[in-house]
Amino acid sequence: MENRQVKFNNKTNLLQLEEHMYHLVENPTANVFRNLFPYTEVPRIAFNDRVVTEIGDRAFYNLSAIVEIVIPDTIQIIGDYAFSGTSITAINLPEGLTTLGSNAFASCRLLAGELVIPDGVTEIPEKAFAFCGQLTSIKFGSAVEAIGPNAFTD
């Protein structure tokens, strides 16, 4: 597999994948990462020094070539279906995370090992980790009050 990476240019607010350039968001002050890759397959996503507070709905939906993602500590919200259908093998949710969308990691069938839900998350929504059958353990943060239907179904 070819090793391709996405790079951000904070001055131009553009994202670069090899020779292709993409706008980071519709509103560059919003700090929301939205679905930029409907036709692009890259195995690794890193946000580098970009200050992003939200990974929007379907940002990486069904991009099965993605096996690794480094989520920055600045992320507070992960939207619905954000990583659903990717091939990520592990995930470290940032301590500042407060909101997790429904189906956020659904059908990440290669996601394995221990999952740690940060203390700021109060709800694990519907199907958030559905069909992630290789997870071996889950540690819930102190604030988790509700677990939605089929949140961990396999």
Tab-separated table of C-alpha atoms in Angstrom:
chain	number	residue	atom	x	y	z
A	1	MET	CA	0.000	0.000	0.000
A	2	GLU	CA	1.307	3.389	-0.972
A	3	ASN	CA	2.058	5.696	1.967
A	4	ARG	CA	0.095	8.886	1.289
A	5	GLN	CA	-0.681	11.555	3.837
A	6	VAL	CA	-2.828	14.615	4.015
A	7	LYS	CA	-1.110	17.918	4.840
A	8	PHE	CA	-2.707	21.157	6.037
A	9	ASN	CA	-1.550	24.656	5.200
A	10	ASN	CA	-2.735	26.931	8.004
A	11	LYS	CA	-1.995	30.099	6.014
A	12	THR	CA	-4.144	29.213	3.018
A	13	ASN	CA	-6.609	27.010	4.954
A	14	LEU	CA	-6.151	24.354	2.310
A	15	LEU	CA	-5.582	20.658	2.612
A	16	GLN	CA	-3.188	18.949	0.238
A	17	LEU	CA	-3.167	15.334	-0.862
A	18	GLU	CA	-0.290	14.946	-3.270
A	19	GLU	CA	-1.039	17.344	-6.134
A	20	HIS	CA	-4.712	17.856	-5.206
A	21	MET	CA	-5.857	20.759	-3.030
A	22	TYR	CA	-9.072	20.836	-1.000
A	23	HIS	CA	-10.695	23.579	1.075
A	24	LEU	CA	-10.694	22.647	4.744
A	25	VAL	CA	-14.222	23.861	5.507
A	26	GLU	CA	-16.863	26.061	3.959
A	27	ASN	CA	-16.282	28.600	6.734
A	28	PRO	CA	-12.586	28.628	7.657
A	29	THR	CA	-13.274	30.135	11.082
A	30	ALA	CA	-15.650	27.334	12.068
A	31	ASN	CA	-12.903	24.844	12.947
A	32	VAL	CA	-15.063	21.974	11.729
A	33	PHE	CA	-13.607	19.190	9.638
A	34	ARG	CA	-16.253	18.030	7.161
A	35	ASN	CA	-16.419	15.362	4.504
A	36	LEU	CA	-13.588	16.245	2.156
A	37	PHE	CA	-12.784	12.840	0.776
A	38	PRO	CA	-15.776	11.411	-1.018
A	39	TYR	CA	-13.546	9.900	-3.705
A	40	THR	CA	-10.105	9.881	-2.098
A	41	GLU	CA	-8.493	6.872	-0.443
A	42	VAL	CA	-5.676	7.658	1.985
A	43	PRO	CA	-4.450	5.230	4.655
A	44	ARG	CA	-3.447	7.752	7.342
A	45	ILE	CA	-5.015	11.002	8.497
A	46	ALA	CA	-3.167	13.367	10.842
A	47	PHE	CA	-4.328	16.867	11.678
A	48	ASN	CA	-0.831	18.139	12.483
A	49	ASP	CA	-1.025	21.591	14.109
A	50	ARG	CA	-4.430	22.499	12.706
A	51	VAL	CA	-6.849	23.587	15.439
A	52	VAL	CA	-9.986	21.587	14.737
A	53	THR	CA	-12.715	21.299	17.369
A	54	GLU	CA	-15.214	19.122	15.517
A	55	ILE	CA	-15.076	16.225	13.116
A	56	GLY	CA	-18.355	16.631	11.262
A	57	ASP	CA	-20.971	14.110	10.210
A	58	ARG	CA	-19.677	11.555	7.689
A	59	ALA	CA	-16.240	13.195	7.530
A	60	PHE	CA	-14.520	9.887	6.716
A	61	TYR	CA	-17.596	7.753	6.119
A	62	ASN	CA	-16.898	4.474	4.303
A	63	LEU	CA	-13.303	5.346	3.423
A	64	SER	CA	-12.093	1.802	3.893
A	65	ALA	CA	-8.467	2.606	3.003
A	66	ILE	CA	-8.048	4.608	6.225
A	67	VAL	CA	-6.295	2.380	8.764
A	68	GLU	CA	-4.901	5.059	11.077
A	69	ILE	CA	-6.161	8.373	12.352
A	70	VAL	CA	-4.604	10.644	14.927
A	71	ILE	CA	-7.350	12.692	16.543
A	72	PRO	CA	-6.024	15.950	18.025
A	73	ASP	CA	-6.641	16.897	21.641
A	74	THR	CA	-8.667	19.917	20.483
A	75	ILE	CA	-11.556	17.750	19.216
A	76	GLN	CA	-14.702	18.173	21.303
A	77	ILE	CA	-17.284	16.691	18.934
A	78	ILE	CA	-17.205	13.652	16.665
A	79	GLY	CA	-20.264	13.677	14.406
A	80	ASP	CA	-22.649	11.007	13.180
A	81	TYR	CA	-20.992	8.342	11.009
A	82	ALA	CA	-17.702	10.293	11.165
A	83	PHE	CA	-15.466	7.206	10.932
A	84	SER	CA	-18.076	4.570	10.113
A	85	GLY	CA	-16.873	1.971	7.638
A	86	THR	CA	-13.176	2.833	7.873
A	87	SER	CA	-10.470	0.223	8.496
A	88	ILE	CA	-8.967	1.860	11.574
A	89	THR	CA	-7.386	-0.626	13.948
A	90	ALA	CA	-7.121	1.528	17.079
A	91	ILE	CA	-8.482	4.821	18.349
A	92	ASN	CA	-7.443	7.188	21.115
A	93	LEU	CA	-10.329	9.471	21.923
A	94	PRO	CA	-9.094	12.868	23.178
A	95	GLU	CA	-9.691	13.884	26.788
A	96	GLY	CA	-11.559	17.022	25.674
A	97	LEU	CA	-14.195	15.028	23.775
A	98	THR	CA	-17.727	15.817	24.974
A	99	THR	CA	-20.015	14.618	22.187
A	100	LEU	CA	-19.964	11.412	20.201
A	101	GLY	CA	-22.388	11.053	17.282
A	102	SER	CA	-24.546	8.062	16.489
A	103	ASN	CA	-22.778	5.440	14.371
A	104	ALA	CA	-19.546	7.442	14.799
A	105	PHE	CA	-17.379	4.304	14.603
A	106	ALA	CA	-19.965	1.783	13.400
A	107	SER	CA	-18.700	-0.994	11.145
A	108	CYS	CA	-15.048	-0.348	11.961
A	109	ARG	CA	-14.573	-4.114	11.905
A	110	LEU	CA	-10.800	-3.942	12.417
A	111	LEU	CA	-11.005	-1.680	15.471
A	112	ALA	CA	-9.424	-3.817	18.174
A	113	GLY	CA	-8.062	-3.702	21.702
A	114	GLU	CA	-9.196	-1.446	24.517
A	115	LEU	CA	-11.539	1.477	24.039
A	116	VAL	CA	-11.371	4.304	26.590
A	117	ILE	CA	-14.314	6.704	26.722
A	118	PRO	CA	-13.088	10.089	28.069
A	119	ASP	CA	-14.556	11.633	31.220
A	120	GLY	CA	-16.267	14.472	29.305
A	121	VAL	CA	-18.566	12.136	27.343
A	122	THR	CA	-21.989	11.768	29.002
A	123	GLU	CA	-23.704	9.582	26.409
A	124	ILE	CA	-22.696	6.747	24.112
A	125	PRO	CA	-25.307	7.167	21.357
A	126	GLU	CA	-27.085	4.619	19.233
A	127	LYS	CA	-24.746	2.261	17.352
A	128	ALA	CA	-21.695	4.413	18.149
A	129	PHE	CA	-19.450	1.321	18.125
A	130	ALA	CA	-21.778	-1.205	16.482
A	131	PHE	CA	-20.074	-3.995	14.562
A	132	CYS	CA	-16.674	-3.379	16.122
A	133	GLY	CA	-16.425	-6.983	17.284
A	134	GLN	CA	-12.663	-6.997	17.834
A	135	LEU	CA	-12.772	-4.587	20.788
A	136	THR	CA	-11.555	-6.515	23.832
A	137	SER	CA	-12.533	-4.103	26.605
A	138	ILE	CA	-14.229	-0.766	27.202
A	139	LYS	CA	-13.408	1.694	29.987
A	140	PHE	CA	-16.182	4.193	30.591
A	141	GLY	CA	-15.391	7.713	31.751
A	142	SER	CA	-16.863	8.973	34.999
A	143	ALA	CA	-19.524	11.134	33.288
A	144	VAL	CA	-21.197	8.439	31.144
A	145	GLU	CA	-24.883	8.459	32.127
A	146	ALA	CA	-26.556	6.825	29.125
A	147	ILE	CA	-25.787	4.169	26.557
A	148	GLY	CA	-27.973	4.222	23.463
A	149	PRO	CA	-29.592	1.242	21.752
A	150	ASN	CA	-27.148	-1.154	20.106
A	151	ALA	CA	-24.193	1.092	20.965
A	152	PHE	CA	-21.893	-1.933	21.055
A	153	THR	CA	-23.901	-4.526	19.127
A	154	ASP	CA	-22.120	-7.002	16.938
